[in-house]
PDB file of N, CA and C in Angstrom:
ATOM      1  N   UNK M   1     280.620 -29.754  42.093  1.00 52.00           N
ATOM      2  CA  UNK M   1     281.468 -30.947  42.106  1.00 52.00           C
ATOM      3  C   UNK M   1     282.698 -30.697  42.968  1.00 52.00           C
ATOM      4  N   UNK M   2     283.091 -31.484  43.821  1.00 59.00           N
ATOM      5  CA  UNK M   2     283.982 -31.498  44.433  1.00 59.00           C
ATOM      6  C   UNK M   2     285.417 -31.782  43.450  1.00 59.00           C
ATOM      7  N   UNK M   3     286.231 -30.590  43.804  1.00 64.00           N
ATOM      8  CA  UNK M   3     287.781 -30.961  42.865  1.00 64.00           C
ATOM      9  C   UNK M   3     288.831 -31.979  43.545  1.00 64.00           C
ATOM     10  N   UNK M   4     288.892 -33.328  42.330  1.00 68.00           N
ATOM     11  CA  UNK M   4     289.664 -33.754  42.462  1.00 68.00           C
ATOM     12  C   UNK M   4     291.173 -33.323  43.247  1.00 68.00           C
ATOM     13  N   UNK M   5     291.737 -33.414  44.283  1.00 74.00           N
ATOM     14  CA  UNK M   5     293.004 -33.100  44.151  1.00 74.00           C
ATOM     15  C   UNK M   5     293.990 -34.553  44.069  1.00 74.00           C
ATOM     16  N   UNK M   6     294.730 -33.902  42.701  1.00 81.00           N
ATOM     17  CA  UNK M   6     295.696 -34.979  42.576  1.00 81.00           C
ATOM     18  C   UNK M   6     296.630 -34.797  43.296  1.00 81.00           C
ATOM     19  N   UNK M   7     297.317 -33.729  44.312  1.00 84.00           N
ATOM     20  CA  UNK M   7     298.430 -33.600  45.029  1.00 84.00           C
ATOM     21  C   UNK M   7     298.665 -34.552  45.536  1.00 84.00           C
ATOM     22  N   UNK M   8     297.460 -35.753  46.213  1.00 89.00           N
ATOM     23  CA  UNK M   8     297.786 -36.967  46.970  1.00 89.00           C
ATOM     24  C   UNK M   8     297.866 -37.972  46.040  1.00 89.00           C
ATOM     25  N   UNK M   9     297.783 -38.155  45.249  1.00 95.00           N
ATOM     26  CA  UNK M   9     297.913 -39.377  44.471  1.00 95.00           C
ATOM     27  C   UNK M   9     299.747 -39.261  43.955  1.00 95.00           C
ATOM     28  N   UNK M  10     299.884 -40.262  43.844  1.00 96.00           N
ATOM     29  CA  UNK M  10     301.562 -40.914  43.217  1.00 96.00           C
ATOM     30  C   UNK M  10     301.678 -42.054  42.439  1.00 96.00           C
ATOM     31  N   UNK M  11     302.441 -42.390  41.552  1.00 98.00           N
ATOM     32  CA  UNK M  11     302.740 -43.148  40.447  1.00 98.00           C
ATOM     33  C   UNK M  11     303.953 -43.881  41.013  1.00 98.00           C
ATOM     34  N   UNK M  12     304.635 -45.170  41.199  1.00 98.00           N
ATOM     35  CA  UNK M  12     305.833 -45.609  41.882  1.00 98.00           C
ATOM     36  C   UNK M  12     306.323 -46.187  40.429  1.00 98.00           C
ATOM     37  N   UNK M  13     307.470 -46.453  40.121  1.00 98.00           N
ATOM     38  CA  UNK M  13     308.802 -47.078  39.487  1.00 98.00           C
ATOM     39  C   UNK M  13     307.967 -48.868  39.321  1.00 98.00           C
ATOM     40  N   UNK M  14     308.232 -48.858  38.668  1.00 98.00           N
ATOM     41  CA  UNK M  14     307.384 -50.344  38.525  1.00 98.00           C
ATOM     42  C   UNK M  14     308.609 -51.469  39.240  1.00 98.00           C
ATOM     43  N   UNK M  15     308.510 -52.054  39.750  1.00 98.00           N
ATOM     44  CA  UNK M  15     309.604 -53.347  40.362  1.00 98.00           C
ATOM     45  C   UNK M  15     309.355 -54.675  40.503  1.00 98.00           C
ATOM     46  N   UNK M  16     310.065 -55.354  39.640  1.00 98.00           N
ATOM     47  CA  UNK M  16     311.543 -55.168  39.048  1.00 98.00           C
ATOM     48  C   UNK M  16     311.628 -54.137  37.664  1.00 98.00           C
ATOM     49  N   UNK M  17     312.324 -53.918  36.761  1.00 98.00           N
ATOM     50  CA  UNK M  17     312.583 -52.802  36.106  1.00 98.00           C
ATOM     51  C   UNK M  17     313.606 -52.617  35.454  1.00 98.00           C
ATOM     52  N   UNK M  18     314.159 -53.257  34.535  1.00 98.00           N
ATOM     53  CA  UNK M  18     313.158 -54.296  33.207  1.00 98.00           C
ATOM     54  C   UNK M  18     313.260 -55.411  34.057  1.00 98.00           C
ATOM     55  N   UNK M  19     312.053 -56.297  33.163  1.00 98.00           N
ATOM     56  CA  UNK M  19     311.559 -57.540  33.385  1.00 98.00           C
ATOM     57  C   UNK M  19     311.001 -57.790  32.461  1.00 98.00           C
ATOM     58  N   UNK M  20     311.199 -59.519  32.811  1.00 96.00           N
ATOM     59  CA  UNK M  20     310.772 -60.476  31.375  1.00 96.00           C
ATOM     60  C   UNK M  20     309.167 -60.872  32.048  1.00 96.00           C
ATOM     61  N   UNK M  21     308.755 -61.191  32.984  1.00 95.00           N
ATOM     62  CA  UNK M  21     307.519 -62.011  33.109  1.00 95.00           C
ATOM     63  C   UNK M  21     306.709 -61.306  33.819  1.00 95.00           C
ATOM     64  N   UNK M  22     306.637 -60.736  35.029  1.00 97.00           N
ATOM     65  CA  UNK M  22     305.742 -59.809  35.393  1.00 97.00           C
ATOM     66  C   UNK M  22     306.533 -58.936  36.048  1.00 97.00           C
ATOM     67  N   UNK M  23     305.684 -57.831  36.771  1.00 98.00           N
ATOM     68  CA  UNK M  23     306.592 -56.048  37.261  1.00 98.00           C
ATOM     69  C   UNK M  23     305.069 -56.003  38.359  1.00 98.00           C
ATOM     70  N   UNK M  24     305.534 -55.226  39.336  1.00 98.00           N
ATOM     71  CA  UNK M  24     304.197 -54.821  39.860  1.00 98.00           C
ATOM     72  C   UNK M  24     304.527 -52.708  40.267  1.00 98.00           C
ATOM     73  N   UNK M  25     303.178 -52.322  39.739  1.00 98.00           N
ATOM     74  CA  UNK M  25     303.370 -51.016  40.552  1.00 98.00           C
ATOM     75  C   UNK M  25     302.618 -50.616  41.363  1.00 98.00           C
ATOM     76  N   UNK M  26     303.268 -50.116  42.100  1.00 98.00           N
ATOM     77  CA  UNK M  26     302.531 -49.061  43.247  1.00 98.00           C
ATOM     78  C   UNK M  26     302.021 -47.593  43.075  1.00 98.00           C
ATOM     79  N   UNK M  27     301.081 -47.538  43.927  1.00 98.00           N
ATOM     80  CA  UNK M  27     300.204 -46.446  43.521  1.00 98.00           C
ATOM     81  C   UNK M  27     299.521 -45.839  44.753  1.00 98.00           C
ATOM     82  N   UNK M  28     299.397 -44.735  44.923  1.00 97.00           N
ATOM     83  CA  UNK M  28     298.880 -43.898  45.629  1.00 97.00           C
ATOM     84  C   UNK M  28     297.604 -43.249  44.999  1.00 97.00           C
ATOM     85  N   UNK M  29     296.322 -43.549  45.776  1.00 96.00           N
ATOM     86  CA  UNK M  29     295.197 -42.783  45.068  1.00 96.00           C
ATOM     87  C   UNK M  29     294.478 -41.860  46.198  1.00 96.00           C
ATOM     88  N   UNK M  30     294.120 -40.649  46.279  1.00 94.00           N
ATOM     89  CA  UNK M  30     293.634 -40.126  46.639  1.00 94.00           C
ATOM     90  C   UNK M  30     292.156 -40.216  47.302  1.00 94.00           C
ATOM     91  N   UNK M  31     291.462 -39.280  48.457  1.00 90.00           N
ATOM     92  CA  UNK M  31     290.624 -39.846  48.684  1.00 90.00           C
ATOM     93  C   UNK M  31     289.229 -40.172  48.293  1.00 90.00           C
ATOM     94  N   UNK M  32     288.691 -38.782  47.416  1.00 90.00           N
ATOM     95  CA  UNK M  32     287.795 -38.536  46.872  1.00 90.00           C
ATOM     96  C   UNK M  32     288.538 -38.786  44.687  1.00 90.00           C
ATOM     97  N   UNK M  33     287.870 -39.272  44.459  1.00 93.00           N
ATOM     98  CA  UNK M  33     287.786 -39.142  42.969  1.00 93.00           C
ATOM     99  C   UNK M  33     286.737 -40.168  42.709  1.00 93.00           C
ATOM    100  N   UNK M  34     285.770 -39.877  40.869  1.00 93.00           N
ATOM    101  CA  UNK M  34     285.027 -40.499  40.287  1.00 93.00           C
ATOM    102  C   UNK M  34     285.596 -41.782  39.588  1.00 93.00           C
ATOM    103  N   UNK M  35     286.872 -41.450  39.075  1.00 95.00           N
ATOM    104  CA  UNK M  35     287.439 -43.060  38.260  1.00 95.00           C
ATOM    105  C   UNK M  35     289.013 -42.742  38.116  1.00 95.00           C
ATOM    106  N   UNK M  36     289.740 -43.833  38.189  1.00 97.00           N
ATOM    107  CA  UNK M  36     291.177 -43.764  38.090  1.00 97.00           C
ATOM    108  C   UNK M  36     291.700 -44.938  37.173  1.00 97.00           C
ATOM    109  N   UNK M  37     292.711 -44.900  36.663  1.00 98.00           N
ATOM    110  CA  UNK M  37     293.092 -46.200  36.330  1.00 98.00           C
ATOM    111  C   UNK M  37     294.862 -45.832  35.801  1.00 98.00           C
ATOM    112  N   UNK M  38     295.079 -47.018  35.685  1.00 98.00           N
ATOM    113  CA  UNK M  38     296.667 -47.181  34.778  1.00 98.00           C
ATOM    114  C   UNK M  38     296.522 -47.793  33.598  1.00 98.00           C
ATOM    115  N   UNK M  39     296.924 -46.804  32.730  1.00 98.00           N
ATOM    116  CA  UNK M  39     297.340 -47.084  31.344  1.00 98.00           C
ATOM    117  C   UNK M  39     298.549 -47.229  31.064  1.00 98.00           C
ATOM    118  N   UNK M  40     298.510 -48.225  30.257  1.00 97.00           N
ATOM    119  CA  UNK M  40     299.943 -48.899  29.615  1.00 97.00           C
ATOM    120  C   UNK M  40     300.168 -48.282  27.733  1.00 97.00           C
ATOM    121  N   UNK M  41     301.122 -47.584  27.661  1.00 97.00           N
ATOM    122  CA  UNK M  41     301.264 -47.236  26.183  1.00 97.00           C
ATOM    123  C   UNK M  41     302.486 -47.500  25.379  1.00 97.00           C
ATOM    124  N   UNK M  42     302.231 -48.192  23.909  1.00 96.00           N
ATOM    125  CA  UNK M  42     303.500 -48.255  23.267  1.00 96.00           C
ATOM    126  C   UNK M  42     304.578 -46.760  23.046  1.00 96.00           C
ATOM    127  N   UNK M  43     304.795 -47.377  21.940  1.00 92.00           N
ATOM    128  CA  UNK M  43     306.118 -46.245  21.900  1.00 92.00           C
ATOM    129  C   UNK M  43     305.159 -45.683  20.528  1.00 92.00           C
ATOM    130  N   UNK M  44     304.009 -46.594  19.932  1.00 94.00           N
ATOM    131  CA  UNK M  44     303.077 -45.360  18.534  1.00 94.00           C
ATOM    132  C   UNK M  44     301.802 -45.269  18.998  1.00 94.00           C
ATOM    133  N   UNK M  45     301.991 -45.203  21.036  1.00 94.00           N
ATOM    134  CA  UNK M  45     300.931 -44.239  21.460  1.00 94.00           C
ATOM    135  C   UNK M  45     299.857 -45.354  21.141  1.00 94.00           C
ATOM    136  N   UNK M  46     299.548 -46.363  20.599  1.00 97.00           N
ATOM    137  CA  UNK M  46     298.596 -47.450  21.100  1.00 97.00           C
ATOM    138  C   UNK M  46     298.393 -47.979  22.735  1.00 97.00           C
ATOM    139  N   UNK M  47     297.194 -48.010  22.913  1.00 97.00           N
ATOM    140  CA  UNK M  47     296.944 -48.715  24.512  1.00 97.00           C
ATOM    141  C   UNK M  47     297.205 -49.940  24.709  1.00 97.00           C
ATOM    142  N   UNK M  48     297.960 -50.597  25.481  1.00 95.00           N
ATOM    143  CA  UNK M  48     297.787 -51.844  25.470  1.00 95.00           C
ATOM    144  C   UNK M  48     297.603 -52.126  26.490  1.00 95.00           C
ATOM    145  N   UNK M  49     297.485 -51.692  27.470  1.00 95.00           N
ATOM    146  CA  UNK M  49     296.916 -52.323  28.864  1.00 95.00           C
ATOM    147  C   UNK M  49     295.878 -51.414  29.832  1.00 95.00           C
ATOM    148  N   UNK M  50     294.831 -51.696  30.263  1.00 96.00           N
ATOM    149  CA  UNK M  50     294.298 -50.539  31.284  1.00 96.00           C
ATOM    150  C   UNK M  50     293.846 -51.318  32.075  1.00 96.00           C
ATOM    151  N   UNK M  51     294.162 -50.679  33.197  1.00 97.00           N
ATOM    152  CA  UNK M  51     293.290 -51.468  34.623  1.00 97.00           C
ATOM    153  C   UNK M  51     292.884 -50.253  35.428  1.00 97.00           C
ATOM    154  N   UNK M  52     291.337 -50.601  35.586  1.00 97.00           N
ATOM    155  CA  UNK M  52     290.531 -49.777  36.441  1.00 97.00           C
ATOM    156  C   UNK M  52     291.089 -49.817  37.659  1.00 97.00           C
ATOM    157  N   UNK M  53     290.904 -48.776  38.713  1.00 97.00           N
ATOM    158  CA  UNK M  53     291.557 -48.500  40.467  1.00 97.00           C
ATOM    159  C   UNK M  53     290.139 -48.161  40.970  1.00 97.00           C
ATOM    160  N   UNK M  54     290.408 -48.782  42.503  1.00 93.00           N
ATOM    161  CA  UNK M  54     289.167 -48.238  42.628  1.00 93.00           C
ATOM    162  C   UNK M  54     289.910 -48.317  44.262  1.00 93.00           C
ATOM    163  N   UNK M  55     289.124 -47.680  45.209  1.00 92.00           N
ATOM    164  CA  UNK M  55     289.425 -47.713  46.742  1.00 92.00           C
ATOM    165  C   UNK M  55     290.403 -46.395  46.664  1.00 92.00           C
ATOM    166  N   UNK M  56     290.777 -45.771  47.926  1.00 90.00           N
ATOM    167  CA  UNK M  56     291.844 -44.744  48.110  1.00 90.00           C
ATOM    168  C   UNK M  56     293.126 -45.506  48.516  1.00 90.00           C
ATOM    169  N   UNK M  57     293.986 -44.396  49.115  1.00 95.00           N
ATOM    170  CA  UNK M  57     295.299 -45.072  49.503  1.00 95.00           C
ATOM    171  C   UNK M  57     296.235 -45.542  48.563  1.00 95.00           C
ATOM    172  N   UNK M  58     296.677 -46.712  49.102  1.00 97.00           N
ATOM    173  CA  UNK M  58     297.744 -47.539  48.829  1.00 97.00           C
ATOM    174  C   UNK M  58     297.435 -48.506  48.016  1.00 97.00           C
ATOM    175  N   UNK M  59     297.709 -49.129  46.770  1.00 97.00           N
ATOM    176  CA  UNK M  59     297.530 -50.289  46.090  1.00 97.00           C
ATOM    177  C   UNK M  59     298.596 -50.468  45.049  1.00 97.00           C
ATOM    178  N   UNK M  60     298.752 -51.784  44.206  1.00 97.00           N
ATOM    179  CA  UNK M  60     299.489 -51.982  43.396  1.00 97.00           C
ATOM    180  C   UNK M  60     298.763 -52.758  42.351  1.00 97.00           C
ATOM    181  N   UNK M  61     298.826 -52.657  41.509  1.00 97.00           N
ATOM    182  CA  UNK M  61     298.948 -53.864  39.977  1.00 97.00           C
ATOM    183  C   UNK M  61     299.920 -54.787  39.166  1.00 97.00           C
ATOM    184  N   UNK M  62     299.518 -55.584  39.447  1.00 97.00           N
ATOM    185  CA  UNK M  62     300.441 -56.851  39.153  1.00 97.00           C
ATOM    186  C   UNK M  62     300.710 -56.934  37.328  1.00 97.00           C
ATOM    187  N   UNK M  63     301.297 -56.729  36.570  1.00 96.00           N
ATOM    188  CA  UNK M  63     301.392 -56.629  35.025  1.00 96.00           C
ATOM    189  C   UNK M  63     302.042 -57.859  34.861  1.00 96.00           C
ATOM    190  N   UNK M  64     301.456 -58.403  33.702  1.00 95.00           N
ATOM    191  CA  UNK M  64     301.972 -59.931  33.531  1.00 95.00           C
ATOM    192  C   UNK M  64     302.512 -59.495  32.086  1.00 95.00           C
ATOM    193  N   UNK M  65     303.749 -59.670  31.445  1.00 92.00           N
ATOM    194  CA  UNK M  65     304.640 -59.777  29.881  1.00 92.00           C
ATOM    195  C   UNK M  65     304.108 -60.671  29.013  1.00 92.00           C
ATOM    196  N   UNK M  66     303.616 -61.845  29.452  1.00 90.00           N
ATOM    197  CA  UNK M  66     303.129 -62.526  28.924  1.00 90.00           C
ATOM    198  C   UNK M  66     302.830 -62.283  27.551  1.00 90.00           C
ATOM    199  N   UNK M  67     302.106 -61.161  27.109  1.00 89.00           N
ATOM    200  CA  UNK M  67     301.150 -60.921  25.997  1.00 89.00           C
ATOM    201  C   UNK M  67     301.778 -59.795  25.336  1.00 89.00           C
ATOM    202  N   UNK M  68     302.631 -59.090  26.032  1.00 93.00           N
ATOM    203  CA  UNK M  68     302.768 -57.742  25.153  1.00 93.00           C
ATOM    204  C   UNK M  68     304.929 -58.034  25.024  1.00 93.00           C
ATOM    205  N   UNK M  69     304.780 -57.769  23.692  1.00 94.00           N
ATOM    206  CA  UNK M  69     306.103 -57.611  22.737  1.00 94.00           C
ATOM    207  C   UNK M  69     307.204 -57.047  23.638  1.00 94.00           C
ATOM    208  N   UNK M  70     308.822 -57.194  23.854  1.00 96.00           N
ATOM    209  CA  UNK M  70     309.388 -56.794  24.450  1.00 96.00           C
ATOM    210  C   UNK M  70     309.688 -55.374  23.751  1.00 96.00           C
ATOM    211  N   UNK M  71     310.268 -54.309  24.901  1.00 96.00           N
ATOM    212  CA  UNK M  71     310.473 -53.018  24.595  1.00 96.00           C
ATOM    213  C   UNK M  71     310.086 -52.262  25.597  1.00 96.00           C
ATOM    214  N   UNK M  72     310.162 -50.734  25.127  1.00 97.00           N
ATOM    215  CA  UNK M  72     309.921 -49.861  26.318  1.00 97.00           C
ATOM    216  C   UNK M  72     308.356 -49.461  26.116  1.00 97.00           C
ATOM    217  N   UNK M  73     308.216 -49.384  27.539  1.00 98.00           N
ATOM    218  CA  UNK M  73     306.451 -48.661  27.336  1.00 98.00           C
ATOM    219  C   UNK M  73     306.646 -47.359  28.358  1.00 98.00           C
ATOM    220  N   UNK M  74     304.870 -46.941  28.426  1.00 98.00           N
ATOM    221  CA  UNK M  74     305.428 -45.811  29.348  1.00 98.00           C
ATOM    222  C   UNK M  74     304.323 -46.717  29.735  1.00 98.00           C
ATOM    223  N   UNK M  75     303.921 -45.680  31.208  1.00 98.00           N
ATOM    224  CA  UNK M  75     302.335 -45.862  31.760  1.00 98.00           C
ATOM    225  C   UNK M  75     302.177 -45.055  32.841  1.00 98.00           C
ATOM    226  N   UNK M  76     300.678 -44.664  32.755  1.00 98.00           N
ATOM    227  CA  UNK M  76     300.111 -43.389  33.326  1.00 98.00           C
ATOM    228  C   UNK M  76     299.314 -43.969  34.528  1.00 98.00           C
ATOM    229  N   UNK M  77     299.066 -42.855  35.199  1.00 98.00           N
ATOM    230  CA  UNK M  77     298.118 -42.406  36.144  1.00 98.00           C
ATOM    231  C   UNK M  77     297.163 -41.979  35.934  1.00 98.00           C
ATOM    232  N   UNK M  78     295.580 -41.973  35.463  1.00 97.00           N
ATOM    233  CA  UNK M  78     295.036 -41.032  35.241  1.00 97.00           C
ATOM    234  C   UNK M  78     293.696 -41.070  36.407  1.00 97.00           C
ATOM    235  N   UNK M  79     293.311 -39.854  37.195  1.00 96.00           N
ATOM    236  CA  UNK M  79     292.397 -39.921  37.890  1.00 96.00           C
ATOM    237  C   UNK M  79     291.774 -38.542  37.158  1.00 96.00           C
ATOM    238  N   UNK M  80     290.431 -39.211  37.537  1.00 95.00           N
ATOM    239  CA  UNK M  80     289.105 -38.107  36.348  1.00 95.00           C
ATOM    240  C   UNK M  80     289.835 -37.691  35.484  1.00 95.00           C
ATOM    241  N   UNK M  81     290.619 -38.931  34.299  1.00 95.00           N
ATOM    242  CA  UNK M  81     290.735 -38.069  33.517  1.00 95.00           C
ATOM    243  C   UNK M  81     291.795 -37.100  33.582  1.00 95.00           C
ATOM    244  N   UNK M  82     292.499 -36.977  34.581  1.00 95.00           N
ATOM    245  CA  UNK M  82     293.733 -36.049  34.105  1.00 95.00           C
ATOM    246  C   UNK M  82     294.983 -36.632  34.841  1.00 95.00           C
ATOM    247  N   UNK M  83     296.160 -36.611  34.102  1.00 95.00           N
ATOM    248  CA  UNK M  83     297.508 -36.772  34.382  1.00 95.00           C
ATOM    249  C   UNK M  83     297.771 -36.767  35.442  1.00 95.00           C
ATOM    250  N   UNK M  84     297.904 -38.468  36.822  1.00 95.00           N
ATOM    251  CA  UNK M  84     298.826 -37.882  38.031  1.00 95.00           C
ATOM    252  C   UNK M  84     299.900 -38.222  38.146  1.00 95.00           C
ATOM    253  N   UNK M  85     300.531 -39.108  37.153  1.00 96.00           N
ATOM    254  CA  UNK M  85     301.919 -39.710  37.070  1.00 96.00           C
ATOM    255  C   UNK M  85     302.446 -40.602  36.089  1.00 96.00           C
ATOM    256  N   UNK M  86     303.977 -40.444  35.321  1.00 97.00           N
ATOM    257  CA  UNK M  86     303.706 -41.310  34.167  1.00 97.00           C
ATOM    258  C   UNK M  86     305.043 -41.557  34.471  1.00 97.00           C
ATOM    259  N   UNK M  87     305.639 -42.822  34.484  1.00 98.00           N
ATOM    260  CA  UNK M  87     307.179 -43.597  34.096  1.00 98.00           C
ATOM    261  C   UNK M  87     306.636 -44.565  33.358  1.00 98.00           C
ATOM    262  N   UNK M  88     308.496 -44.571  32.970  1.00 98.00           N
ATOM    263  CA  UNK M  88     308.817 -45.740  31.818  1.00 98.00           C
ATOM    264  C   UNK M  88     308.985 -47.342  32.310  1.00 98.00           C
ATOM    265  N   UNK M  89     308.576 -48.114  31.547  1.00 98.00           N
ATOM    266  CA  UNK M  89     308.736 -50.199  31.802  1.00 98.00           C
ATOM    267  C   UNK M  89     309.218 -50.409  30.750  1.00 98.00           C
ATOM    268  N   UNK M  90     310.200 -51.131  30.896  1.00 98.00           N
ATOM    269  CA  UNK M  90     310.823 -52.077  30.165  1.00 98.00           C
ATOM    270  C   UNK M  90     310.718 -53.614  30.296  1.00 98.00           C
ATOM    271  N   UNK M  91     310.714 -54.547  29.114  1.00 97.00           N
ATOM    272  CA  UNK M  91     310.406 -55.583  29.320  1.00 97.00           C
ATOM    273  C   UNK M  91     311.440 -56.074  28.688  1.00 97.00           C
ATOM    274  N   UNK M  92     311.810 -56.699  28.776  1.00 96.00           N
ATOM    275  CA  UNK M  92     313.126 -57.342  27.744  1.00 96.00           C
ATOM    276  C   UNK M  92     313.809 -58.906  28.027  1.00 96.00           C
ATOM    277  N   UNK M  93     313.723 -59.639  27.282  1.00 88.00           N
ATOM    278  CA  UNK M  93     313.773 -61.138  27.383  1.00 88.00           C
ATOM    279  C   UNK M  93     314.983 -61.589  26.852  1.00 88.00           C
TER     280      UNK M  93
END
């Protein structure tokens, strides 16, 4: 199996930061990997958001407030499965 390298992948600051209605982040994915995505987590470690990544490079995800409770979250990076980047979102109305 070819090893993932996460050295190229990056996690960006979500912007705007806090926000009431939507945030978008940016993301850097590497060229080779099997599955990636961003996870969204409360503060008791429940999931509340995941969106699959797919393609290399450059992309972003658009997060809509809509649905999830104001407060702080974190949210990850994860490609195959392991840690490439995690900051904090705030939502606050």
């Amino acid at each position: 199996a070819i090893a993932t390298n996460l050295s190229s992948a990056s996690l960006d600051q979500n912007i705007p930061n806090p926000f009431a209605n939507a945030t978008r982040i940016n993301y850097t994915l590497p060229q080779k990997f099997t599955s990636a995505k961003i996870v969204i987590i409360d503060n008791n470690g429940k999931t509340i958001k995941q969106v699959n990544l797919s393609g290399s490079g450059k992309g972003s995800v658009n997060v809509e407030a809509s649905t999830i409770a104001a407060g702080a979250y974190s949210y990850s990076l994860f490609i195959d499965g392991k840690i490439a980047g995690s900051k904090l979102m705030v939502i606050a109305r």
